Amino acid sequence: QKEVEQNSGPLSVPEGAIASLNCTYSDRGSQSFFWYRQYSGKSPELIMFIYSNGDKEDGRFTAQLNKASQYVSLLIRDSQPSDSATYLCAARSGGRLGGTSYGKLTFGQGTILTVHP
Amino acid sequence: EAQVTQNPRYLITVTGKKLTVTCSQNMNHEYMSWYRQDPGLGLRQIYYSMNVEVTDKGDVPEGYKVSRKEKRNFPLILESPSPNQTSLYFCASTPSGFSEQFFGPGTRLTVL
């Protein structure tokens, strides 16, 4: 069974701290990885995606990918109460299905983050 | 405004009463998917479509049907809903097989 696993949480950090969210995946054919943020009752919204080993930074967010260890992480610097949400990690596989290029997107179960003032 | 819309947003129904949840996107995306989200289980794919008249099963297709007669629309059909289909449903679209998903606002379904 191809899976994406996230650290179970919930995770609670003080305002201004670094929040670290982790994700492992089992399908070595996964080619790109996505972090979504989801507020309660709302739809997921994309924060970042990464497909190369190493770090990718966007403002307060840094995604890290280690394909050898099958590990993806998201760091949130200077955490704010507005960052409190569920964070979803997703892995997209590579390859073809039925003659059409389509990478299936598999989501982890999500990690609830609370940033307290 | 580029968006994915779903209707209805909330629905309470009874076991066995057929229902359809509509999904429409105005971004001319090729790919569309349906997911259900349950506590502790994350988002699980029900069905996806790669183009008009091309659909395939996702991870949890039992009890659901879909159709893709037009590029913009991808309705989800529950012919005989059961209580275990009570969930939060999301439709999503993507321009290519490897891009990010754009999600609709969600439909909260309760089957009594």
CSV table of N, CA and C in Angstrom, one decimal, chain B residues 7 31-32:
chain,number,residue,atom,x,y,z
B,7,ASN,N,-22.0,22.2,-5.5
B,7,ASN,CA,-23.3,22.3,-5.0
B,7,ASN,C,-24.0,21.0,-4.8
B,31,TYR,N,-7.9,17.8,-15.9
B,31,TYR,CA,-8.1,16.7,-14.9
B,31,TYR,C,-9.0,17.2,-13.7
B,32,MET,N,-9.9,16.3,-13.3
B,32,MET,CA,-10.7,16.6,-12.2
B,32,MET,C,-10.8,15.4,-11.3
